[in-house]
Coordinates of C-alpha atoms in Angstrom, one line a residue:
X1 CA 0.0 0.0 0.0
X2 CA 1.6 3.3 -0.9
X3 CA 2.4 5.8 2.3
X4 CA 0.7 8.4 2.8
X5 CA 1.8 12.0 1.3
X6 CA 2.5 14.4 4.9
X7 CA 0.7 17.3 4.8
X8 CA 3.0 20.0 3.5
X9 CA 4.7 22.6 6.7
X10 CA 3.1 25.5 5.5
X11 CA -0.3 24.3 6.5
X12 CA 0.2 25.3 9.8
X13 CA 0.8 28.9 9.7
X14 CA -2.0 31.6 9.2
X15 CA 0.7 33.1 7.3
X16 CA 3.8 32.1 5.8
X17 CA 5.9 34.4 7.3
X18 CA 5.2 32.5 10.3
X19 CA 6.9 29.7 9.6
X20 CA 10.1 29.7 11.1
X21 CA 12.5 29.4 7.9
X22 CA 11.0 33.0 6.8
X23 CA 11.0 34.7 10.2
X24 CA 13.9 37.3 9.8
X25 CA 13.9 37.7 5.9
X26 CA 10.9 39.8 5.6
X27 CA 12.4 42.9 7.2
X28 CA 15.1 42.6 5.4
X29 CA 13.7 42.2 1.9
X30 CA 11.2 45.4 2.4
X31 CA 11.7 48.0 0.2
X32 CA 8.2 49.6 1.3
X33 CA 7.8 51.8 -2.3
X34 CA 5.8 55.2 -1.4
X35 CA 5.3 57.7 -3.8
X36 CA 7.7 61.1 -3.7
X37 CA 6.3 64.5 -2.8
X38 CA 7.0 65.2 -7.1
X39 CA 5.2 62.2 -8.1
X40 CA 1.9 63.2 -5.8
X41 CA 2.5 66.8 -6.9
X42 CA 2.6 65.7 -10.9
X43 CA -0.9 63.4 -9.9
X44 CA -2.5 66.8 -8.7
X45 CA -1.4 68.4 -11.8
X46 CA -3.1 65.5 -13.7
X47 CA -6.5 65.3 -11.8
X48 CA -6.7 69.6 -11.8
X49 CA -6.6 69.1 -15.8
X50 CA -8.8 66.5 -15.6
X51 CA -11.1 68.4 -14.0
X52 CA -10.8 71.2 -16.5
X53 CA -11.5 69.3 -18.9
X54 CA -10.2 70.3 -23.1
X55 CA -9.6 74.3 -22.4
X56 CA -6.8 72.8 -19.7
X57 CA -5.2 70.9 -22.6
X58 CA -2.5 71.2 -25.2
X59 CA -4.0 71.3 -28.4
X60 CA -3.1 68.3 -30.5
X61 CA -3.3 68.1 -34.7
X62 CA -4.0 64.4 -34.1
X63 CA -6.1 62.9 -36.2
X64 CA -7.6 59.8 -34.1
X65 CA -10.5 59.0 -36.4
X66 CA -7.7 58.3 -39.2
X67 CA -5.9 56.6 -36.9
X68 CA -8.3 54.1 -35.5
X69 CA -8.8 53.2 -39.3
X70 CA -5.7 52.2 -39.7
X71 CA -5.9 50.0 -36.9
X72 CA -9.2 48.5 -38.3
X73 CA -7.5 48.0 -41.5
X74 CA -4.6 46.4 -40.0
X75 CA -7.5 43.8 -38.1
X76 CA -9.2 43.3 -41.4
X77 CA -5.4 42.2 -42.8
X78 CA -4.4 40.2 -40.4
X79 CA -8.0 38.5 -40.4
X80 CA -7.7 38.1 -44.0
X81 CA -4.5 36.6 -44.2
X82 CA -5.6 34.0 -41.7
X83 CA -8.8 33.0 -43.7
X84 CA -6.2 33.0 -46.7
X85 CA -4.1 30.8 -45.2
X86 CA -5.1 29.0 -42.4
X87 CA -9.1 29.5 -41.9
X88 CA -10.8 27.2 -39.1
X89 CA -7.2 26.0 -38.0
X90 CA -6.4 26.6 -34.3
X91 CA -2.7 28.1 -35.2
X92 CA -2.1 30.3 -38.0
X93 CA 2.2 30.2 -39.5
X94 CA 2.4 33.3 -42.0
X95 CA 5.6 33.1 -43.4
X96 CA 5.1 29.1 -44.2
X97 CA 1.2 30.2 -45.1
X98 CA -0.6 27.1 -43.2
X99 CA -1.6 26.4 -40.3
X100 CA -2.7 23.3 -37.4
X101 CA -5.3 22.4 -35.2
X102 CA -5.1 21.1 -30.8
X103 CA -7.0 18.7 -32.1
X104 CA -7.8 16.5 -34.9
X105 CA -11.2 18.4 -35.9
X106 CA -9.9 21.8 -34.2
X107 CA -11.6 24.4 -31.3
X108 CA -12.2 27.6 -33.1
X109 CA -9.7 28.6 -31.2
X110 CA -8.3 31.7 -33.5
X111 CA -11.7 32.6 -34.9
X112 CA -13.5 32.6 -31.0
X113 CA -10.8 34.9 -30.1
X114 CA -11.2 36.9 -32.7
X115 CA -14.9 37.5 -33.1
X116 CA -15.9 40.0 -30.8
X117 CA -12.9 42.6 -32.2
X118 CA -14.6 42.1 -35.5
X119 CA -17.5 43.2 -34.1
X120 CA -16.8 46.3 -32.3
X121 CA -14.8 47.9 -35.2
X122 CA -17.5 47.6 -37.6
X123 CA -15.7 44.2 -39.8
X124 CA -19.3 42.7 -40.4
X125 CA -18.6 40.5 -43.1
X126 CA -15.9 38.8 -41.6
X127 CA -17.6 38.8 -38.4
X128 CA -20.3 36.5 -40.1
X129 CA -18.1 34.5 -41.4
X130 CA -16.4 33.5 -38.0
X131 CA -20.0 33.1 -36.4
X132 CA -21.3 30.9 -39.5
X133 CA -17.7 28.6 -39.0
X134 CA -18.4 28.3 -35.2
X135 CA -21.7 27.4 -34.9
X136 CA -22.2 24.9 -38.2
X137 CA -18.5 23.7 -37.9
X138 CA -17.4 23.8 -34.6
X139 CA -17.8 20.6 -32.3
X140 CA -16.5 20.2 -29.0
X141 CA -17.7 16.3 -28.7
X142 CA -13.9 15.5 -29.8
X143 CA -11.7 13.3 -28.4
X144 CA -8.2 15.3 -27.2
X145 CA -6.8 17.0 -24.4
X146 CA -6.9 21.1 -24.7
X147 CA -5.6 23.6 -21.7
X148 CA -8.2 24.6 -19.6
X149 CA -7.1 28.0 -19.1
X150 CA -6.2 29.1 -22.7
X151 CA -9.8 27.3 -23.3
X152 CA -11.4 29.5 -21.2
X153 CA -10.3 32.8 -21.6
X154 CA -10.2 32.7 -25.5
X155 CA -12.6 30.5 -26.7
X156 CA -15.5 30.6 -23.5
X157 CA -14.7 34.0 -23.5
X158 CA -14.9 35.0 -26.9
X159 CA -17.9 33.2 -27.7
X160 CA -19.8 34.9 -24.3
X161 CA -18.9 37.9 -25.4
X162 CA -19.8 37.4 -29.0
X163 CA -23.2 36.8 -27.8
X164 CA -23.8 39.6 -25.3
X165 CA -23.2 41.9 -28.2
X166 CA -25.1 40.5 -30.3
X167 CA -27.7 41.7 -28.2
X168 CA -28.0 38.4 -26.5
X169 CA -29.7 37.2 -29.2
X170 CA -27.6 34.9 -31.3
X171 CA -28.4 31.5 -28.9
X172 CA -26.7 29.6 -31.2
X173 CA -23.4 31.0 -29.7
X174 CA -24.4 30.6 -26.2
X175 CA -25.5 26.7 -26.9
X176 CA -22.0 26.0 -28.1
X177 CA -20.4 28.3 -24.8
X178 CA -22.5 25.7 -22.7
X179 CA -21.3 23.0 -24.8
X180 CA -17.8 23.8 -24.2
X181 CA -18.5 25.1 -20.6
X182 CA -19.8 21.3 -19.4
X183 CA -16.5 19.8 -20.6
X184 CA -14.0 22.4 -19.8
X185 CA -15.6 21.9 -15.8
X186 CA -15.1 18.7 -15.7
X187 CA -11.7 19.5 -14.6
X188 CA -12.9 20.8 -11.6
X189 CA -13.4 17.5 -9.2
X190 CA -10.5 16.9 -7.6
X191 CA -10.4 16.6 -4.3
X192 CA -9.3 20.3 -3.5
X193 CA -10.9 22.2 -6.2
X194 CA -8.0 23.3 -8.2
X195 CA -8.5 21.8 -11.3
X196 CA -5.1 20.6 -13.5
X197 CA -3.7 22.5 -16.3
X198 CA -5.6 20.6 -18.6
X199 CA -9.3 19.5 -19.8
X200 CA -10.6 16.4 -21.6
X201 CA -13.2 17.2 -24.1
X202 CA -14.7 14.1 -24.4
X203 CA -16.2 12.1 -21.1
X204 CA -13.4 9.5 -21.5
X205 CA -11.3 10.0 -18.2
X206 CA -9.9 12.9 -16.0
X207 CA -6.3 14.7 -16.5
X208 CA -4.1 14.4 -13.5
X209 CA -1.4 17.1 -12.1
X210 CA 0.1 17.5 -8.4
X211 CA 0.5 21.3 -8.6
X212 CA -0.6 23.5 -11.1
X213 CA -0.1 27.1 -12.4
X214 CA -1.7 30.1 -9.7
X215 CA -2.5 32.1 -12.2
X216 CA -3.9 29.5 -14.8
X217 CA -6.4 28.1 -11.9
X218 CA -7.0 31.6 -10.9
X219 CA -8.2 33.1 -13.9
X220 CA -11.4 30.8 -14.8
X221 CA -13.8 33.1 -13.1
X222 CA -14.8 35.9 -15.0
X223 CA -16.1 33.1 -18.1
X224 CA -17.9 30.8 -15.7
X225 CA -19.5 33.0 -13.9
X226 CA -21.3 35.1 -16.2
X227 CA -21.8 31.3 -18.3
X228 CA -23.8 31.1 -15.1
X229 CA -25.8 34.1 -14.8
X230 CA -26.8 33.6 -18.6
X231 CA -27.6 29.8 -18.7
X232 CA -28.7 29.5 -15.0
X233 CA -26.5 26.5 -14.0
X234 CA -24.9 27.8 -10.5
X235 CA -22.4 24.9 -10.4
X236 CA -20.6 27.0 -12.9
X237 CA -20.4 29.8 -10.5
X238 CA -19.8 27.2 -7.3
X239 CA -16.8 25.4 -9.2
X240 CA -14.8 28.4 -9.9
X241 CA -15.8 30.1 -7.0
X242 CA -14.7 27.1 -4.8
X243 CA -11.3 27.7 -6.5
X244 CA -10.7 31.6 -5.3
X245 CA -12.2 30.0 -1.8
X246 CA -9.1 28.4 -1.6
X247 CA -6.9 30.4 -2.6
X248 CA -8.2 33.2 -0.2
X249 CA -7.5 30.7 2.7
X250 CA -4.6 29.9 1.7
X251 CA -0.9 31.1 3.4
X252 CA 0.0 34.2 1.8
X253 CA 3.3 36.7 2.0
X254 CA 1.7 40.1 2.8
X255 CA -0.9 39.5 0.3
X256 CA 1.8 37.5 -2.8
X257 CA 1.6 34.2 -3.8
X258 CA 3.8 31.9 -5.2
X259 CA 3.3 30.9 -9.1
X260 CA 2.2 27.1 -8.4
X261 CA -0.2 25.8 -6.0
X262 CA -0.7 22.2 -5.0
X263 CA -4.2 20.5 -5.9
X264 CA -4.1 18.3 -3.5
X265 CA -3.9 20.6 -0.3
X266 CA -4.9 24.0 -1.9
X267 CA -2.0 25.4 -0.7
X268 CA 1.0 27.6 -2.8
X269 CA 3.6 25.7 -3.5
X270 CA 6.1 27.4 -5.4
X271 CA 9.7 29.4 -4.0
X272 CA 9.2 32.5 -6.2
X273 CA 6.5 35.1 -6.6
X274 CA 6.5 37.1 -10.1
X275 CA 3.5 39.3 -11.3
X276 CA 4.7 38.0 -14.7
X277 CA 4.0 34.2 -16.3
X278 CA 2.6 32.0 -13.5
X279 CA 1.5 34.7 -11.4
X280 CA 0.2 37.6 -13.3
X281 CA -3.6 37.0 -13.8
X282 CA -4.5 35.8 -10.3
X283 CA -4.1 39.3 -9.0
X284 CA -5.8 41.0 -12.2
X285 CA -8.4 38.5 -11.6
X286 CA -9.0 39.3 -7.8
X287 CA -10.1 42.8 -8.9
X288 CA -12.1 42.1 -11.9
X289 CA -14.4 39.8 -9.7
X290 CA -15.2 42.1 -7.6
X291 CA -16.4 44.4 -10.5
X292 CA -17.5 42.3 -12.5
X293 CA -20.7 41.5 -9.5
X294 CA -20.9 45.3 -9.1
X295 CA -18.7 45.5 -6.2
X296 CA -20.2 42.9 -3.7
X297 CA -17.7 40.5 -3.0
X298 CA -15.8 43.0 -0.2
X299 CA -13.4 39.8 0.2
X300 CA -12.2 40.0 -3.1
X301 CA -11.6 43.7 -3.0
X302 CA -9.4 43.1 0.5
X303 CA -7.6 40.5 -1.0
X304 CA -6.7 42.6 -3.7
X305 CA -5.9 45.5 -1.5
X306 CA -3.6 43.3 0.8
X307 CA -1.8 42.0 -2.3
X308 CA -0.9 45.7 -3.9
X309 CA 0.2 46.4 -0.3
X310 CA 2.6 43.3 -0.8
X311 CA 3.8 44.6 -4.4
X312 CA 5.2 48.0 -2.8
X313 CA 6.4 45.9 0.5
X314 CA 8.4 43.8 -1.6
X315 CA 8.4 44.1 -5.6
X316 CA 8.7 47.8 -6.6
X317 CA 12.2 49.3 -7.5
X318 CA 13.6 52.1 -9.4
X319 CA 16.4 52.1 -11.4
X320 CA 19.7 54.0 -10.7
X321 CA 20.1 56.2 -13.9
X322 CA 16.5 56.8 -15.8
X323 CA 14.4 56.4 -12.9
X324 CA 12.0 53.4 -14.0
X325 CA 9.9 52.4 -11.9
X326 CA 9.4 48.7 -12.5
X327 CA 8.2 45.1 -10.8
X328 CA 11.0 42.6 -9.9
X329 CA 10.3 39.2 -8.7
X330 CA 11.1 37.0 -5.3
X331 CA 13.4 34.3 -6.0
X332 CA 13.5 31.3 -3.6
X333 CA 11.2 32.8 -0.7
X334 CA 10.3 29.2 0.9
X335 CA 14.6 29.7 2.2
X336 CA 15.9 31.9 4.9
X337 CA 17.9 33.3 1.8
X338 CA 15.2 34.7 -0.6
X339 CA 16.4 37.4 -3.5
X340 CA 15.4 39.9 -5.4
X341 CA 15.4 39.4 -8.8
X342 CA 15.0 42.7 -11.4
X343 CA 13.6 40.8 -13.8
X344 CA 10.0 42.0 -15.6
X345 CA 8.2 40.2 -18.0
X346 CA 6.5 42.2 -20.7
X347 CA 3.4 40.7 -19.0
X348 CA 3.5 42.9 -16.1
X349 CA 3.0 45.6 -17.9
X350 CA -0.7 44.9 -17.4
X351 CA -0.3 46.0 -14.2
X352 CA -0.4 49.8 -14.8
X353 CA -3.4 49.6 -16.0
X354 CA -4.9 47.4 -13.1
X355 CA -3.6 50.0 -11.0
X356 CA -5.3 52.8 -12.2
X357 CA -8.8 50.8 -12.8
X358 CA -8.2 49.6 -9.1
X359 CA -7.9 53.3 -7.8
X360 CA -10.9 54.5 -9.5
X361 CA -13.3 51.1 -10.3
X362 CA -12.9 52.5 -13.9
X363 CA -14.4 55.9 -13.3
X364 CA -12.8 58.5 -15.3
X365 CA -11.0 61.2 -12.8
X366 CA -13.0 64.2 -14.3
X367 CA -16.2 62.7 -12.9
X368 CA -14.8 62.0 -9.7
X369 CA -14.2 64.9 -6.7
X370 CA -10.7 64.8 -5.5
X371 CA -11.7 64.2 -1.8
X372 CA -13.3 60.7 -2.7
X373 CA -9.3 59.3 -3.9
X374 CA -8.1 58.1 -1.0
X375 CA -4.3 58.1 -0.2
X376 CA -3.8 54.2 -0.9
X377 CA -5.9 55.6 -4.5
X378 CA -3.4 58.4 -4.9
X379 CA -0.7 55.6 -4.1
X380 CA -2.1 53.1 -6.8
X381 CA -2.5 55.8 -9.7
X382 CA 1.3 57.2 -9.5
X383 CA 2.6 53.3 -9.1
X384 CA 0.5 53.1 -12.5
X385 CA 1.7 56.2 -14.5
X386 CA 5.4 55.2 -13.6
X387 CA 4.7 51.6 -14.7
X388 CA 2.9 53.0 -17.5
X389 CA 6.3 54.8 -18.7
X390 CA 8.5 51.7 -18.2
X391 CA 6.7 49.9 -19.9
X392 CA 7.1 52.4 -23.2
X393 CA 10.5 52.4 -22.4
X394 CA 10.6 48.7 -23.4
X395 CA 9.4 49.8 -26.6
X396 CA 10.7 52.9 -27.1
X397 CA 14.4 52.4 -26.2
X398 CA 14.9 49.2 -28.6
X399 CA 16.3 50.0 -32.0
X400 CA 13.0 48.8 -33.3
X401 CA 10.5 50.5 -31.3
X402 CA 9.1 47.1 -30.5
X403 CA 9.3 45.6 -27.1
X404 CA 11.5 42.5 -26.0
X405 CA 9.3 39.4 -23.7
X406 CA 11.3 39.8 -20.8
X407 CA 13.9 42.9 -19.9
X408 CA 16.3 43.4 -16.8
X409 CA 17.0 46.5 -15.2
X410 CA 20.3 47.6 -13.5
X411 CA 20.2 47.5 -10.3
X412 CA 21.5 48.3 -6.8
X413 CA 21.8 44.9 -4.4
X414 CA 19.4 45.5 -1.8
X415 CA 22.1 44.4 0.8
X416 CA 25.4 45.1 -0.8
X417 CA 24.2 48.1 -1.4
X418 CA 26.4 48.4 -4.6
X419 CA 26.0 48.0 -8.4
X420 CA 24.8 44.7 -9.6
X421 CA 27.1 43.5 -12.5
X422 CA 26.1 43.3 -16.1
X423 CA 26.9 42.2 -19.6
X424 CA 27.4 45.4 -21.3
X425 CA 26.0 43.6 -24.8
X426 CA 22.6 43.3 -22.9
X427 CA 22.2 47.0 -22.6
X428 CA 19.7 48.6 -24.8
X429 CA 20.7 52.3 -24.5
X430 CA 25.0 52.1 -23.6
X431 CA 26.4 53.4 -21.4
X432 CA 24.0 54.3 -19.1
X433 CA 21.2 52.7 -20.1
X434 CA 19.1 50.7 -17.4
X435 CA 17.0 48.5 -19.6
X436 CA 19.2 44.8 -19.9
X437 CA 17.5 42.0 -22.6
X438 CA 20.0 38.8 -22.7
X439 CA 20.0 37.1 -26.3
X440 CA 17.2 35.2 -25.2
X441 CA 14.5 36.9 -24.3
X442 CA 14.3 39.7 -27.2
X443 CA 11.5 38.4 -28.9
X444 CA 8.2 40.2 -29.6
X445 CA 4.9 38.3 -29.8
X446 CA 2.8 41.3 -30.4
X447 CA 1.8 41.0 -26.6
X448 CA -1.2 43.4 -25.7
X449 CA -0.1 43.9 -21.8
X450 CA 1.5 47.7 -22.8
X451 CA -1.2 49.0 -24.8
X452 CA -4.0 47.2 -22.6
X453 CA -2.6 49.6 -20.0
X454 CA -2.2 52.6 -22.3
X455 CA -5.8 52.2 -23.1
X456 CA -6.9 52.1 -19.4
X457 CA -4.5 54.9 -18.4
X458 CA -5.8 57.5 -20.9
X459 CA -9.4 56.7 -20.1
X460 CA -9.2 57.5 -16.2
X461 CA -6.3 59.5 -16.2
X462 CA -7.3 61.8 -19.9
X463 CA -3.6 61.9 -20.5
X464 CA -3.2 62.4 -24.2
X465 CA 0.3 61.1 -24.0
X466 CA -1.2 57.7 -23.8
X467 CA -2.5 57.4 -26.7
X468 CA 0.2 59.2 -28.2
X469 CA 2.9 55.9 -27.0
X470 CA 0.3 54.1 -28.3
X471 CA 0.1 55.5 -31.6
X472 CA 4.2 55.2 -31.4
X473 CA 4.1 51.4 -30.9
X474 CA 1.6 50.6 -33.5
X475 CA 3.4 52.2 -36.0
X476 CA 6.7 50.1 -35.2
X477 CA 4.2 47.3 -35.4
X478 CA 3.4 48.5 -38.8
X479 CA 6.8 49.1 -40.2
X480 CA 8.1 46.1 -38.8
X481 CA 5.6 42.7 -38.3
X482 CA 3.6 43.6 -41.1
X483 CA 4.7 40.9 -44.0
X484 CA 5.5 42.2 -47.8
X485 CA 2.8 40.1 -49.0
X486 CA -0.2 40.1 -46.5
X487 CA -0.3 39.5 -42.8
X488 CA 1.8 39.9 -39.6
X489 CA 4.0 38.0 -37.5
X490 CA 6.0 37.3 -34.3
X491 CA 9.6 38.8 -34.3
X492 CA 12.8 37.1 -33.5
X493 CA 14.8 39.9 -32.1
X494 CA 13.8 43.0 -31.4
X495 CA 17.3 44.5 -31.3
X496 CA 18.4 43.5 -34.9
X497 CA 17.6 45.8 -37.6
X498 CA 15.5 45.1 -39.4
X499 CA 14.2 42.5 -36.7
X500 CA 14.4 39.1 -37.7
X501 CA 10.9 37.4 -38.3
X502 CA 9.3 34.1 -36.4
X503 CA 7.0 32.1 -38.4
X504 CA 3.7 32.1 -35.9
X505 CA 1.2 34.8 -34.9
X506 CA -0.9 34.5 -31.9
X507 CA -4.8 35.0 -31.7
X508 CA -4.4 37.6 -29.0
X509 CA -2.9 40.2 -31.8
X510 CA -6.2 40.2 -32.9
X511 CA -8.2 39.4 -29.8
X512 CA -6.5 41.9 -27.6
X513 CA -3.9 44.3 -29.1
X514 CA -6.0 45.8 -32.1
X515 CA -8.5 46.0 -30.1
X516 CA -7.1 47.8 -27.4
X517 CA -5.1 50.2 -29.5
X518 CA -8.5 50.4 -31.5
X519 CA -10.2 51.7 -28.2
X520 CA -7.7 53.8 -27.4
X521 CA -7.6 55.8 -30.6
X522 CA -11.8 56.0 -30.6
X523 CA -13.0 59.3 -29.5
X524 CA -16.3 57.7 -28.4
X525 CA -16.7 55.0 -25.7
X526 CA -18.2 51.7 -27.3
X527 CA -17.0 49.7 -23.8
X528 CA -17.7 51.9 -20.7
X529 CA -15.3 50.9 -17.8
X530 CA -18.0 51.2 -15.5
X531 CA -20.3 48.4 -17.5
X532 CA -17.9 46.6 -18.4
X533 CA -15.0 44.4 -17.4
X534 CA -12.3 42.9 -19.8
X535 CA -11.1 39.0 -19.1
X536 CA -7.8 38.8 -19.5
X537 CA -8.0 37.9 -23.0
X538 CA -9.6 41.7 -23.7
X539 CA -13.1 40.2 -24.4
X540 CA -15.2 42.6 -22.8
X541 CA -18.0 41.2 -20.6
X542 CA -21.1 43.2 -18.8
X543 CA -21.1 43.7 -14.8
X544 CA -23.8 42.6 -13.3
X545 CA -25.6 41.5 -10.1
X546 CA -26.7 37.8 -8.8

């Protein structure tokens, strides 16, 4: 008979910090970020023009109406290129011109994602054409294994929000949301709740895994929950919710969690704690719930709370020569000898704009009287206008304009208290550059994380320079992913001129950074923050209540 598996150590403590391998570290790992009296003074500045509204602001020759047409055009080429080469397949490869399903019949997985951005800018015809493939072509009774998160944020997602605008009407794509809804939760009877990184589609067995990504079981919610509130089935609801129940219980580090979590205790499991892959989307996630019910779940809004807390205890530095604010990650933190790591994914940079939409719950700051931003709100906005400027640094300081998947920042050792060494070849502005990208990691995807937060940054803050950065990026996007022929793709090295291309384009180009940069350039507001929330895969889903 095989023993027994002992209850991990870290059951016992309320809090990790309690366990006695972390008691000392903490203190000494604590950078406690505040803003400076400058920063606060530039927010005042920001909020009084706010206020003022257009006779407070520099006049601009922008033309934003052009520009968001070139944005729809770029949609309508990149859609086109897909259908050209690739239609129905669940991975599209431009450069060889074909493309591959999960599966043997395929998911919809590119044309989901892709359906709702059709919609908002106005792409009608090609919008019916991904509807009509879906719901006549589409079958989830399939045998294969698919990822459950991926699953859920782009295809449950995509089709959801499909149907809510088409007036919730079109029940054709709700029925085949519910379809795919009943196999994806499956995966959600094991014995803790935490489902594995993986689904079944068809009813022929259960996928198995001992720990599993925080931010992949973390990120379900938004889907099944409103799956629920439309179809009426409150398992939905109870199975995902059941999830963020244990997490919430859960040992925490002042509010930060490791990037793995075991499903068969429901505790964290991993040594290092990263807003970037692994860990990004639990906290975006703990937020969005919360607005996504209208503000009800007062849990979910503390647990959010106590985590930013944790991100300026721990995670926030500046660096020593252009003053970038930026998120670094805790390396080994289950040791008495944890270490701060300045490494940021591009992936954090969605941050900023969580930030912001935390401080106001998406209300604009002209429509909000100064006395009602309290001083954790003032806190949150600066963190996210800093982060928002580091993050066009990425871009802006590569030879490209185009920014690298994962940068490093020079730094100062927190306990040395002297320069941290680095390979000059890394540096993207010599000599005194603070932005460092390693061979490896300088790479472009045509990630939406920036721009996502551009887009949330100019509609609270009205800061014109947003969209301005944004305008800047897709531009370099333009000039430099678009092919000769027709279509986009992924680039090899973002530091090479011209940058070298990678044969694959992912469905969030579509599905998240057109559309984003397609809302940021529109002068109207087709998704209001305060009806809306975006999952994390930018499809935008009403808020409603129980």
């Amino acid at each position: 008979m095989p023993k027994r598996k002992e209850e991990p150590v870290y059951r016992r403590y309320r809090t990790l910090e309690q366990h006695p391998q972390m008691q000392g570290w903490a203190a000494d790992m604590a950078v406690n970020w505040h803003p400076t009296e400058n920063q606060l003074a530039q927010l005042d500045t920001v909020i009084h023009i706010a206020k003022c509204g257009d006779s407070c602001k520099p006049p601009t020759t922008a033309n934003w109406t052009y520009r968001q047409q070139q944005v729809v055009a770029a949609a309508k080429t990149a859609w086109n290129a897909y259908t050209r080469d690739a239609f129905g397949c669940d991975e599209h490869y431009p450069l060889s011109q074909n493309g591959k399903n999960f599966t043997h019949l395929g998911i919809g997985y590119i044309v989901a994602d892709s359906l709702d951005t059709l919609f908002l800018m106005g792409l009608h015809k090609e919008y019916k054409q991904g509807r009509d493939f879906l719901v006549n072509q589409v079958t989830f009774d399939q045998r294969g294994a698919v990822s459950l998160f991926e699953s859920t944020i782009r295809i449950l997602g995509g089709l959801l929000s499909a149907f809510h605008w088409s007036g919730e009407t079109d029940y054709k794509l709700l029925a085949l949301a519910d379809q795919l809804g009943e196999r994806l939760a499956k995966s959600f009877n094991t014995s803790s709740g935490i489902p594995p990184e993986t689904a079944i589609l068809r009813s022929d067995g259960m996928p198995f895994a001992t720990q599993c990504s925080t931010s992949e079981s973390s990120t379900l919610q938004l889907e099944f929950r409103y799956l629920a509130k439309l179809t009426g089935k409150q398992e939905y609801q109870q199975q995902v919710d059941r999830v963020i129940d244990v997490m919430l219980k859960a040992p925490k580090y002042d509010g930060l969690v490791p990037t793995w979590i075991s499903s068969t205790y429901g505790n964290f499991t991993g040594s290092d704690i990263s807003l970037g892959s692994r860990g990004d989307s639990y906290y975006e996630y703990l937020l969005k719930q919360w607005l996504q019910t209208r503000q009800s779940e007062v849990d979910l809004r503390a647990e959010y709370d106590s985590a930013m807390q944790g991100v300026k205890k721990y995670l926030v530095e500046t660096s020593p020569n252009q003053n970038l604010t930026y998120i670094g990650e805790l390396r080994s933190v289950t040791t008495s000898e944890p270490w701060f790591s300045a490494k940021m994914d591009h992936l954090v940079c969605f941050l900023a704009g969580n930030l912001a939409l935390g401080a106001t719950n998406g209300t604009a700051l002209m429509d909000i009287p100064p006395v009602l931003l309290t001083p954790r709100d003032q806190e949150d906005l600066v963190l996210a206008r800093e982060l928002g400027e580091t993050c066009a640094h990425m871009y802006f300081d590569t030879p490209s304009g185009l920014a690298p998947e994962i940068a490093y920042f020079r730094q100062i050792d927190r306990t040395t208290k002297q320069e941290v060494q680095f390979e000059p070849t890394n540096q993207l502005l010599p000599p005194n550059g603070d932005i460092l990208v390693p061979p490896n990691d300088r790479h472009y995807l045509l990630r939406p994380e920036t721009v996502e937060s551009l887009y949330l940054l100019w509609k609270i803050t009205g800061e014109t320079k947003w969209r301005e950065y944004g305008w800047q990026i897709f531009e370099a996007i333009e000039k430099w992913a678009k092919l000769d022929d027709w279509g986009y793709s992924s680039l090899d090295d973002v530091t090479k001129m011209p940058p070298t291309r990678r044969d694959g384009i992912e469905s969030f180009f579509v599905a998240e950074t057109l559309k984003y940069l397609f809302l940021l350039f529109s002068d109207a507001d087709p998704v209001s923050l305060t009806d809306y929330v975006f999952n994390t895969e930018a499809h935008p889903l009403p808020k409603f209540s129980w």
